[in-house]
Structure formats: structure tokens, C-alpha cells
Coordinates of C-alpha atoms in Angstrom, one line a residue:
M705 CA -4.3 76.3 -29.4
T706 CA -6.4 75.1 -26.5
V707 CA -9.7 76.5 -25.4
A708 CA -8.1 77.9 -22.2
D709 CA -5.4 79.7 -24.3
E710 CA -8.0 81.3 -26.5
L711 CA -9.7 83.2 -23.6
T712 CA -9.1 86.9 -23.1
P713 CA -6.3 88.0 -20.8
A714 CA -8.8 89.6 -18.4
V715 CA -10.2 86.1 -17.7
S716 CA -7.0 84.1 -17.9
D717 CA -5.3 86.4 -15.4
R718 CA -8.1 86.5 -12.9
A719 CA -6.1 84.8 -10.1
A720 CA -3.9 87.9 -9.9
D721 CA -6.8 89.8 -8.5
A722 CA -8.8 87.2 -6.6
A723 CA -10.8 89.7 -4.6
G724 CA -11.5 92.1 -7.4
P725 CA -14.2 92.1 -10.1
E726 CA -14.1 89.3 -12.7
E727 CA -15.4 90.8 -15.9
S728 CA -15.2 90.2 -19.6
E729 CA -13.7 92.6 -22.1
E730 CA -16.4 91.7 -24.6
P731 CA -19.1 94.4 -25.2
E732 CA -21.9 93.8 -22.7
E733 CA -25.6 93.7 -23.6
P734 CA -27.9 95.9 -21.5
I735 CA -29.3 94.3 -18.5
K736 CA -32.9 93.3 -19.3
Q737 CA -35.5 94.8 -17.0
R738 CA -39.0 93.6 -16.2
K739 CA -41.5 95.4 -18.5
N740 CA -43.8 96.5 -15.8
G741 CA -41.4 97.3 -13.1
L742 CA -42.2 100.2 -10.9
Y743 CA -38.8 101.9 -11.5
P744 CA -38.5 103.1 -15.1
G745 CA -34.8 103.6 -15.0
V746 CA -31.7 104.1 -12.9
S747 CA -30.2 107.5 -12.3
D748 CA -26.5 108.0 -12.8
E749 CA -26.2 108.9 -9.2
L750 CA -27.8 105.7 -8.0
A751 CA -25.7 103.6 -10.4
E752 CA -22.6 105.2 -9.1
N753 CA -23.7 104.8 -5.5
M754 CA -24.3 101.1 -6.0
K755 CA -20.7 100.5 -7.2
S756 CA -19.0 101.2 -4.0
G757 CA -19.2 100.7 -0.2
W758 CA -19.3 96.9 -0.3
A759 CA -17.2 94.7 2.0
D760 CA -14.7 92.2 0.5
T761 CA -16.5 88.9 0.7
E762 CA -14.0 86.7 -1.1
L763 CA -13.7 83.3 0.6
R764 CA -10.1 82.2 1.1
G765 CA -8.5 78.9 2.2
L766 CA -11.5 76.8 1.2
E767 CA -11.2 73.0 1.6
P768 CA -11.8 70.8 -1.4
I769 CA -15.2 69.1 -1.6
A770 CA -15.5 65.7 0.0
Q771 CA -15.5 63.8 -3.3
A772 CA -12.6 65.7 -5.0
A773 CA -10.4 62.6 -5.1
E774 CA -13.3 60.5 -6.6
T775 CA -14.2 63.1 -9.3
A776 CA -10.5 63.2 -10.3
A777 CA -10.4 59.4 -10.6
R778 CA -13.5 59.5 -12.8
R779 CA -12.0 62.2 -15.1
A780 CA -8.9 60.1 -15.4
A781 CA -10.9 57.1 -16.5
L782 CA -12.7 59.2 -19.0
S783 CA -9.4 60.6 -20.3
A784 CA -8.0 57.1 -20.8
R785 CA -11.1 56.0 -22.8
F786 CA -10.9 59.0 -25.3
P787 CA -7.3 59.9 -25.8
G788 CA -6.5 62.8 -28.1
E789 CA -10.1 64.1 -28.2
R790 CA -11.6 67.2 -26.7
L791 CA -14.5 66.3 -24.4
V792 CA -17.2 68.8 -23.5
I793 CA -19.7 68.0 -20.7
P794 CA -22.2 70.8 -19.9
A795 CA -24.2 71.2 -16.6
G796 CA -27.2 72.7 -18.4
N797 CA -29.1 75.9 -18.1
L798 CA -32.1 77.2 -16.2
K799 CA -35.4 76.2 -17.6
T800 CA -38.4 78.6 -17.5
R801 CA -41.4 77.4 -15.4
S802 CA -43.6 80.3 -16.4
N803 CA -43.0 83.9 -17.5
D804 CA -40.0 85.0 -15.5
T805 CA -39.8 82.2 -12.9
D806 CA -37.5 79.2 -13.3
Y807 CA -37.6 75.6 -12.2
P808 CA -35.1 74.7 -9.5
F809 CA -31.8 73.9 -11.3
R810 CA -30.3 70.4 -11.2
A811 CA -27.0 70.0 -13.0
S812 CA -26.7 67.1 -15.5
V813 CA -25.6 63.9 -13.9
E814 CA -22.7 63.5 -16.2
Y815 CA -21.3 66.9 -15.2
A816 CA -21.9 66.6 -11.5
Y817 CA -20.4 63.1 -11.5
L818 CA -17.2 64.3 -13.0
T819 CA -16.8 67.6 -11.1
G820 CA -19.0 67.7 -8.0
N821 CA -20.1 71.2 -9.1
Q822 CA -23.9 71.9 -9.5
T823 CA -23.9 75.4 -11.0
E824 CA -26.1 76.3 -13.9
D825 CA -24.3 77.1 -17.2
G826 CA -21.1 75.3 -16.1
V827 CA -19.2 73.3 -18.6
L828 CA -16.4 70.8 -18.1
V829 CA -13.9 70.6 -20.9
L830 CA -11.1 68.0 -21.2
E831 CA -8.4 69.2 -23.5
P832 CA -6.1 66.6 -25.0
V833 CA -2.4 66.9 -24.0
A834 CA 0.6 64.7 -24.4
D835 CA -0.1 62.6 -21.3
G836 CA -3.9 62.6 -21.3
H837 CA -6.1 65.6 -20.8
R838 CA -6.2 68.9 -19.0
A839 CA -9.5 69.6 -17.3
T840 CA -11.0 73.0 -17.0
I841 CA -14.4 74.0 -15.5
Y842 CA -16.0 77.0 -17.2
L843 CA -18.3 78.9 -14.9
L844 CA -20.0 82.2 -14.5
P845 CA -18.0 84.5 -12.3
R846 CA -19.6 86.4 -9.5
S847 CA -22.2 88.9 -10.7
D848 CA -20.6 92.2 -11.8
R849 CA -20.8 95.2 -9.4
E850 CA -19.3 97.7 -11.9
N851 CA -22.1 97.4 -14.4
G852 CA -24.9 96.8 -11.8
E853 CA -25.6 93.2 -12.8
F854 CA -25.5 92.2 -9.1
W855 CA -28.6 94.2 -8.3
L856 CA -30.3 94.9 -11.6
S857 CA -30.3 91.4 -13.3
G858 CA -32.9 88.9 -12.3
Q859 CA -30.0 86.4 -11.9
G860 CA -27.9 88.9 -10.0
E861 CA -26.5 88.3 -6.5
L862 CA -29.0 90.4 -4.6
W863 CA -31.9 88.5 -6.3
V864 CA -30.8 84.8 -6.3
G865 CA -27.8 84.7 -4.0
R866 CA -24.0 84.7 -4.3
R867 CA -22.1 82.6 -6.8
H868 CA -18.6 81.4 -6.0
S869 CA -15.9 83.4 -7.6
L870 CA -13.8 81.5 -10.1
T871 CA -10.9 81.4 -7.6
E872 CA -13.1 80.0 -4.9
A873 CA -14.3 77.3 -7.3
E874 CA -10.8 76.3 -8.1
Q875 CA -10.2 75.7 -4.4
L876 CA -13.4 73.7 -4.0
Y877 CA -13.2 71.4 -7.0
G878 CA -9.5 71.1 -7.5
I879 CA -9.7 72.0 -11.2
P880 CA -8.6 75.1 -13.1
V881 CA -11.7 77.4 -13.6
S882 CA -12.3 79.9 -16.4
D883 CA -15.1 82.2 -17.4
V884 CA -17.8 80.4 -19.4
R885 CA -18.9 83.5 -21.2
E886 CA -16.0 83.1 -23.6
L887 CA -16.3 79.3 -24.1
A888 CA -18.7 79.2 -27.0
D889 CA -16.5 81.5 -29.2
A890 CA -13.4 79.5 -28.3
L891 CA -15.1 76.2 -29.1
R892 CA -16.1 77.5 -32.5
G893 CA -12.4 78.0 -33.3
A894 CA -11.2 74.7 -31.8
T895 CA -9.7 72.1 -34.0
G896 CA -9.3 68.3 -33.7
P897 CA -11.8 65.6 -32.7
V898 CA -14.5 66.7 -30.3
R899 CA -17.3 65.0 -28.4
V900 CA -20.1 66.6 -26.4
V901 CA -22.8 65.3 -24.0
R902 CA -26.0 66.5 -25.8
G903 CA -29.3 67.7 -24.5
Y904 CA -28.2 70.1 -21.8
D905 CA -26.8 73.3 -23.4
A906 CA -28.0 74.4 -26.8
G907 CA -25.5 77.2 -27.0
I908 CA -22.5 74.9 -26.5
E909 CA -23.9 72.4 -29.0
A910 CA -24.5 75.1 -31.6
A911 CA -20.8 76.2 -31.2
L912 CA -19.8 72.6 -32.0
T913 CA -22.3 71.8 -34.6
D914 CA -19.7 71.3 -37.4
K915 CA -17.3 69.4 -35.2
V916 CA -19.3 66.5 -33.7
T917 CA -21.5 63.6 -34.8
A918 CA -24.4 62.0 -33.1
E919 CA -22.8 58.6 -33.1
R920 CA -19.6 59.8 -31.5
D921 CA -21.4 61.8 -28.9
E922 CA -23.6 58.9 -28.0
E923 CA -20.4 56.8 -27.4
L924 CA -19.4 59.4 -24.8
R925 CA -22.8 59.4 -23.1
V926 CA -22.9 55.6 -23.0
F927 CA -19.4 55.4 -21.5
L928 CA -20.4 57.9 -18.7
S929 CA -23.5 55.9 -18.0
E930 CA -21.6 52.6 -17.7
A931 CA -18.9 54.2 -15.6
R932 CA -21.6 54.6 -12.9
L933 CA -22.6 51.0 -12.8
V934 CA -20.1 50.2 -10.0
K935 CA -20.2 52.7 -7.2
D936 CA -17.1 53.9 -5.3
E937 CA -17.0 54.1 -1.5
F938 CA -18.1 57.8 -1.6
E939 CA -21.2 57.0 -3.6
I940 CA -22.1 54.0 -1.4
G941 CA -21.9 56.3 1.6
E942 CA -24.1 58.9 0.0
L943 CA -26.7 56.3 -1.0
Q944 CA -26.8 55.0 2.6
K945 CA -27.3 58.6 3.7
A946 CA -30.2 59.0 1.3
V947 CA -31.7 55.7 2.5
D948 CA -31.4 56.6 6.1
S949 CA -33.2 59.9 5.6
T950 CA -35.8 58.1 3.6
V951 CA -36.4 55.7 6.5
R952 CA -37.0 58.7 8.7
G953 CA -39.4 60.1 6.1
F954 CA -41.5 56.9 6.1
E955 CA -41.6 57.1 9.9
D956 CA -42.8 60.7 9.6
V957 CA -45.6 59.6 7.3
V958 CA -46.9 56.8 9.6
R959 CA -47.1 59.3 12.5
V960 CA -49.4 61.6 10.6
L961 CA -51.7 59.1 8.8
D962 CA -54.7 60.4 10.8
K963 CA -54.1 63.9 9.4
A964 CA -53.8 62.4 5.9
E965 CA -57.2 60.7 6.4
A966 CA -58.6 64.1 7.3
T967 CA -57.1 65.7 4.1
S968 CA -55.7 63.7 1.2
E969 CA -52.6 61.9 -0.2
R970 CA -51.0 65.3 -0.5
Y971 CA -50.5 65.4 3.3
I972 CA -48.4 62.4 2.9
E973 CA -46.5 63.9 0.0
G974 CA -45.8 67.1 1.9
T975 CA -44.7 65.3 5.1
F976 CA -42.1 63.2 3.2
F977 CA -41.0 66.3 1.2
L978 CA -40.3 68.2 4.4
R979 CA -37.8 65.4 5.5
A980 CA -36.2 65.4 2.0
R981 CA -35.7 69.2 2.1
V982 CA -34.5 69.3 5.7
E983 CA -32.0 66.5 5.4
G984 CA -31.2 66.4 1.7
N985 CA -31.4 68.4 -1.5
D986 CA -34.9 67.3 -2.6
V987 CA -36.9 64.2 -3.3
G988 CA -35.1 62.1 -5.9
Y989 CA -38.3 61.8 -8.0
G990 CA -42.0 62.6 -7.7
S991 CA -43.3 60.8 -4.6
I992 CA -45.9 58.2 -5.2
C993 CA -48.4 58.4 -2.3
A994 CA -51.1 56.1 -3.6
A995 CA -54.0 55.1 -1.3
G996 CA -56.6 52.6 -2.1
P997 CA -57.0 51.7 -5.8
H998 CA -54.5 54.4 -6.8
A999 CA -51.8 51.9 -5.7
C1000 CA -52.6 50.0 -8.9
T1001 CA -51.4 53.0 -11.0
L1002 CA -47.6 52.5 -11.1
H1003 CA -46.5 56.2 -11.3
W1004 CA -49.4 57.8 -9.4
V1005 CA -47.9 61.3 -8.6
R1006 CA -51.1 63.4 -8.6
N1007 CA -51.5 62.5 -4.9
D1008 CA -54.9 64.2 -4.7
G1009 CA -57.0 61.2 -3.6
P1010 CA -58.6 60.3 -0.3
V1011 CA -56.8 58.3 2.4
R1012 CA -59.2 55.9 4.1
S1013 CA -59.0 53.5 7.0
G1014 CA -59.3 50.0 5.7
D1015 CA -57.3 50.8 2.5
L1016 CA -53.7 50.2 1.8
L1017 CA -51.2 53.1 1.2
L1018 CA -48.4 52.4 -1.3
L1019 CA -45.7 54.9 -0.6
D1020 CA -42.8 55.0 -3.1
A1021 CA -40.4 57.8 -2.2
G1022 CA -36.7 58.7 -1.9
V1023 CA -34.6 61.4 -0.4
E1024 CA -31.9 62.9 -2.7
T1025 CA -28.7 63.9 -0.9
H1026 CA -26.9 67.3 -1.5
T1027 CA -24.6 65.4 -3.9
Y1028 CA -27.6 64.1 -6.0
Y1029 CA -27.6 60.4 -4.8
T1030 CA -31.2 59.2 -4.3
A1031 CA -32.9 56.4 -2.4
D1032 CA -35.8 54.6 -3.9
V1033 CA -37.9 52.7 -1.4
T1034 CA -41.5 51.4 -1.4
R1035 CA -43.6 50.2 1.4
T1036 CA -47.3 49.2 1.3
L1037 CA -49.0 50.0 4.6
P1038 CA -52.4 49.4 6.0
V1039 CA -53.8 52.9 6.8
S1040 CA -55.6 51.5 9.9
G1041 CA -52.4 49.8 11.0
R1042 CA -53.7 46.3 10.4
F1043 CA -53.9 44.3 7.2
S1044 CA -57.2 42.6 6.3
E1045 CA -57.1 38.9 5.4
I1046 CA -57.0 39.4 1.7
Q1047 CA -54.6 42.3 1.9
K1048 CA -52.2 40.2 4.0
K1049 CA -52.5 37.3 1.5
I1050 CA -51.4 39.5 -1.4
Y1051 CA -48.8 41.3 0.7
D1052 CA -47.2 38.1 1.9
A1053 CA -47.0 36.8 -1.6
V1054 CA -45.1 40.0 -2.7
H1055 CA -42.9 39.8 0.3
E1056 CA -42.0 36.1 -0.5
A1057 CA -41.2 37.2 -4.1
Q1058 CA -39.0 40.0 -2.9
E1059 CA -37.1 37.6 -0.5
A1060 CA -36.4 35.3 -3.5
G1061 CA -35.3 38.3 -5.6
I1062 CA -32.9 39.6 -2.9
A1063 CA -31.4 36.2 -2.4
A1064 CA -30.5 36.1 -6.1
V1065 CA -28.4 39.3 -5.8
R1066 CA -24.8 38.3 -5.5
P1067 CA -21.5 38.9 -7.5
G1068 CA -21.3 36.7 -10.6
A1069 CA -25.1 36.3 -10.9
K1070 CA -26.8 37.4 -14.0
Y1071 CA -28.6 40.8 -13.7
R1072 CA -31.8 39.1 -14.7
D1073 CA -31.7 36.4 -12.0
F1074 CA -33.4 38.5 -9.3
H1075 CA -36.2 39.5 -11.6
D1076 CA -36.7 35.9 -12.7
A1077 CA -36.7 34.6 -9.1
A1078 CA -39.3 37.1 -8.0
Q1079 CA -41.5 36.6 -11.0
R1080 CA -41.5 32.9 -10.5
V1081 CA -42.8 33.2 -7.0
L1082 CA -45.6 35.6 -8.0
T1083 CA -46.6 33.4 -10.9
E1084 CA -46.8 30.4 -8.6
R1085 CA -49.2 32.3 -6.3
L1086 CA -51.3 33.5 -9.2
V1087 CA -51.7 29.9 -10.4
A1088 CA -52.4 28.6 -6.9
W1089 CA -55.1 31.2 -6.5
G1090 CA -56.7 30.2 -9.7
L1091 CA -56.3 33.6 -11.4
V1092 CA -54.4 32.2 -14.3
E1093 CA -54.2 28.7 -15.7
G1094 CA -50.9 26.8 -15.2
P1095 CA -48.5 25.2 -15.4
V1096 CA -46.2 27.9 -14.1
E1097 CA -43.6 27.4 -16.9
R1098 CA -46.3 28.0 -19.5
V1099 CA -47.4 31.2 -17.8
L1100 CA -43.8 32.5 -17.5
E1101 CA -43.0 31.6 -21.1
L1102 CA -46.1 33.5 -22.4
G1103 CA -45.7 36.3 -19.8
L1104 CA -49.3 35.9 -18.7
Q1105 CA -48.4 36.9 -15.1
R1106 CA -47.6 40.4 -16.4
R1107 CA -51.3 41.4 -16.3
W1108 CA -50.9 41.7 -12.6
T1109 CA -47.1 42.1 -12.1
L1110 CA -46.7 44.7 -14.8
H1111 CA -43.2 45.9 -14.4
G1112 CA -39.6 44.7 -14.1
T1113 CA -38.4 43.8 -10.6
G1114 CA -35.7 46.5 -10.3
H1115 CA -33.2 48.8 -11.8
M1116 CA -29.8 50.4 -11.1
L1117 CA -29.8 53.2 -8.5
G1118 CA -27.5 56.2 -8.1
M1119 CA -27.5 59.8 -9.1
D1120 CA -30.6 59.0 -11.2
V1121 CA -33.4 57.0 -9.7
H1122 CA -33.2 54.9 -12.9
D1123 CA -29.4 55.1 -13.0
C1124 CA -27.1 54.1 -15.9
A1125 CA -30.0 54.1 -18.3
A1126 CA -27.8 54.8 -21.4
A1127 CA -25.6 51.8 -20.7
R1128 CA -25.4 49.1 -23.4
T1129 CA -27.9 46.3 -22.9
E1130 CA -25.0 43.8 -22.8
S1131 CA -23.5 45.7 -19.9
Y1132 CA -26.7 46.2 -18.0
V1133 CA -29.8 44.0 -18.4
E1134 CA -27.7 41.2 -20.1
G1135 CA -24.8 41.8 -17.8
V1136 CA -23.4 40.2 -14.6
L1137 CA -23.6 41.7 -11.1
E1138 CA -20.4 43.0 -9.5
P1139 CA -19.5 44.2 -6.0
G1140 CA -20.3 47.9 -5.8
M1141 CA -23.5 47.8 -7.9
V1142 CA -26.6 49.2 -6.2
L1143 CA -30.0 48.2 -7.5
T1144 CA -33.6 48.0 -6.4
V1145 CA -35.6 44.8 -5.8
E1146 CA -39.3 45.7 -6.1
P1147 CA -41.8 43.1 -7.1
G1148 CA -45.5 44.0 -7.0
L1149 CA -49.0 42.7 -7.6
Y1150 CA -51.7 45.0 -8.9
F1151 CA -55.3 44.1 -9.2
Q1152 CA -57.1 46.9 -11.1
A1153 CA -60.4 48.1 -9.8
D1154 CA -62.0 47.2 -13.1
D1155 CA -60.4 43.8 -13.7
L1156 CA -63.2 41.4 -14.1
T1157 CA -60.9 38.4 -14.4
V1158 CA -60.2 38.3 -10.6
P1159 CA -62.6 37.9 -7.7
E1160 CA -64.1 41.2 -6.5
E1161 CA -62.3 41.0 -3.2
Y1162 CA -58.9 41.4 -5.1
R1163 CA -60.0 44.4 -7.1
G1164 CA -58.4 47.8 -6.2
I1165 CA -55.5 46.2 -4.2
G1166 CA -52.0 47.1 -5.2
V1167 CA -48.9 46.0 -3.3
R1168 CA -45.2 46.8 -4.0
I1169 CA -42.2 46.3 -1.6
E1170 CA -39.0 47.9 -2.7
D1171 CA -35.5 47.9 -1.1
D1172 CA -32.1 49.3 -2.2
I1173 CA -29.6 46.5 -2.4
L1174 CA -25.8 46.8 -2.6
V1175 CA -23.9 43.9 -4.2
T1176 CA -21.0 43.0 -1.8
E1177 CA -18.0 40.7 -2.2
D1178 CA -19.9 37.8 -0.7
G1179 CA -23.5 38.5 -1.4
N1180 CA -25.5 41.6 -0.8
R1181 CA -26.5 44.2 1.8
N1182 CA -29.9 45.7 2.1
L1183 CA -29.3 49.4 2.6
S1184 CA -32.9 50.0 3.5
S1185 CA -33.2 47.3 6.1
G1186 CA -34.2 49.9 8.7
L1187 CA -37.7 49.6 7.4
P1188 CA -39.6 46.4 8.3
R1189 CA -40.9 44.3 5.4
R1190 CA -42.7 41.2 6.9
S1191 CA -46.5 41.9 7.4
D1192 CA -46.5 41.3 11.2
E1193 CA -43.4 43.4 11.6
V1194 CA -45.0 46.2 9.6
E1195 CA -48.1 46.2 11.9
A1196 CA -45.9 46.2 15.0
W1197 CA -43.7 49.1 13.7
M1198 CA -46.8 51.2 12.8
A1199 CA -48.4 50.6 16.2
A1200 CA -45.1 51.7 17.9
L1201 CA -44.9 54.9 15.9
K1202 CA -48.5 55.8 16.5
G1203 CA -47.8 55.5 20.2

């Protein structure tokens, strides 16, 4: 018996009454009320009044989401990899921020990648059948009007907004949809091999605790990570959207640098966030708005420091689209609009290193090649400046340049800013570049304010330049080429934006 077959008739037959209430026959727990609410209870008369007098708001004739064909192809690839096995991929649950407030929900990448749905508590189940798998999404139905959930529950429709009905969801995602409230019990009785993506839904994992193993579940997670290494056309289009919005966000920041000088790095953070929320879903990660010596802290996200004319601003930020694809771009900008001589010297070295790294991105190249190319240029400059004793080959062999270069020169990019992180090393870092891969190239030099091994004029200067690069059939394309990189072009661009 499949999970879908084990559900109650009230749920399985929901399509017969698309506009009516979708409710479970299971006994319902009382709706939890806030302890210190001003209303101690609900009168029978009010409860009855709230049940009726509402218009039919069922949405009909909905068009499938834009990526429906792509998500179907992804599920087919997953089905082919694990024939005869039940596969369970949860979206995750709301997480409490404090007391009765929650963090904004973001569905697991694995779930969103395979369905296009972003709803909390959702679960995708692939049931093995003779010719592959039958996919079902399990979701919460619209909040119940008969029992008052829609206005009494903190997650009811009148509090947090309308959920799609199960019938609406079927139209949108092109997958059969069932009520998730019965799924855990059904999974407990399921037989045969099962795999689950762990870490998102404790309730679903508990229901499968005697049916899964960590090793087998990890194989599922690794496959789904590696499946995202090569992007399809829809994904490339979304990444370009993310980058284009990010370019506009950087322009917004340059226009208000005077206001940031009057306040703090948080003005920069807020300015970019506005663009991300207006044109996308969110920022793809915590924006790094690092002015002055803060630029030497790789993940400076406190963004509470001063912005001073004469210093550099390292802005590392990316807009995330409504489908979860994020840009990841960095520019290091002179707050005054002009680089000093030492700032330009360091900036130009990083730019030269990035040029070498980008030139190494092409199909058939080793993934490591762009990192090695950029590191060699930076090492040559550090030796030429007398900051480390050569020869260059010795410095690279011992990794001595890392005191000032610190990090790798890039990473895969997609629905996660550090995408495909669970992929096998031989498929990622030790792998070969293919058309459709998207990665960042982001060399940097960082001279800490307390580094006594470098001349004082270097101290407190941090420079990183980062672009999002698509591997094409004959080389690469810089998705973020809308932002200037050469130092003289940066100065001219800033001057034009400041008017």
C-alpha cells in the first residue's frame, strides 16, 4: 500500500469539493491561545457567527509555475537514480525567533529544487511504482473555518495570510497534492526501502526512524547536491535576474555614500536590502558592508562601523530571486570616489588576479585551475613587494601567501550562495568544469590592521573583487559584467552615479 492510499477518504476525495472545507477526520487538538490575550474565550454565538458569511475565494484555472517542466525533469532524474525506493524530501518547519514570533520561512533547497513550492511543513514523497515513481506533495490545506482555526490560530489565514488550497496547489505545481497532517502516520506503516533528506522536519524523521540509515540518507543528499552542479536554462535565467538586481543595488549604494558617512555601514546594508526586497525575495546571505579595516574581516556582517572618506568600502552582497537563486558579487569602492596610490596598487593586483582566474574558467578545465591562476598572480605581487621571500614556487608550495589571501578563489553558485556543498569532492573541487556550471571568481588581499609583517601603509586595507561566471560551450560569460572592475572604470562609474 502506498502512502497516498493510506490517507483518509476525506483527504483523498478532496477534489470532489474543491471549493469546500478541506479537513481531517482525526480528532483535533484545541487551538492554542496566547496566555495573556485580552479575550479569555469565544462565545458559542461568536464561534457560530464566524463560520458563515464568507465569499468563495477558491482560485480556479491557475497556470503552472514557470519552472514546472524543469522540476518534473529533476524528479525524473532522481527517480532513475533510486529505483524501487520511497524518497522523502521535506520543506522544513517554521523556526521560533523569540517567544511567539518566527523567522521568515525558507524551504529546504532540495524540496524547492524538486517542486518549486516554498510552503512550510510541505513534504515531497516519491513512491516507487512499476515504471519509476509517483510523486505527491503533502501540504497543509487552507486553514479551517468550521473549527475557527482561520481566525483563532496564530498561523490561521486572518493572521498570516491565505494558503493555497490543495486543489490550487495541484494546478500550480503539476503534482498530485495531499494533506500533510496524515503523512507521518502513513509513513510509520510504510514498507520497503526508504530514504529521507535529514535536518528539516523532525516529525517526519521520527516517523521513519526505524526505516532509514544515515549512510543511505546521505547518498540521497549528495545526489541532490550534485544534480545542481550544472544549471538548466531556467536556473541560468534566474541567476541573471538575481545579478541584474544586484547591480542596481550596488548603484543604489554608491548614490547614498554621503548618507552612510553621516550614519554607519548599516545605511549601506539597509539600502541594498531595499533593492533585494523590492525586486526579489530577500538577500541571498547576510550582506557584508565592510568599511575601512573591517574589509579585512571576511564575513563582516555586523555592519555597525563608521564609513569614512579616504577609506575603502568592501561590499559583498547578492539579491535572491523569488525562486531562491542568489547572486554573489563583491566590489571594493573608494568611499571618496578616488583610490589613493596604495589602495590602487593593491586593488589593481587583485583585479589582475581575477582576470587570470576568469580566463581559466572554460569547459574541460579543472575546477582548481581558476583558483591556482589567481593565487599565482597574487603571490607574484606579494614577492615583488617584498612582503614574503620568494621564489614564487616556494611560496605557493608552502602556502605562505595565505596570510594575506586567506580564502579560496570561488565556489559554486545557485539556490545556495555556496551551492552544491554536499557534492563529493571528486565531483566538485577535484572535478572538471562543464557548460552550465555557475561559479564565483573572487580573489582578495587582506592586510590586517595589526599585521606587523607589512609596512604601515598597507595595514587595514582589504580588497576583494567577485563576479558570477557561467561556463559556456566555448569559454565563459560574466553574468555580473554590468558592474565595472578596473580601478579607473570604478572611479568613473562612481563619479557618474554621484552626479
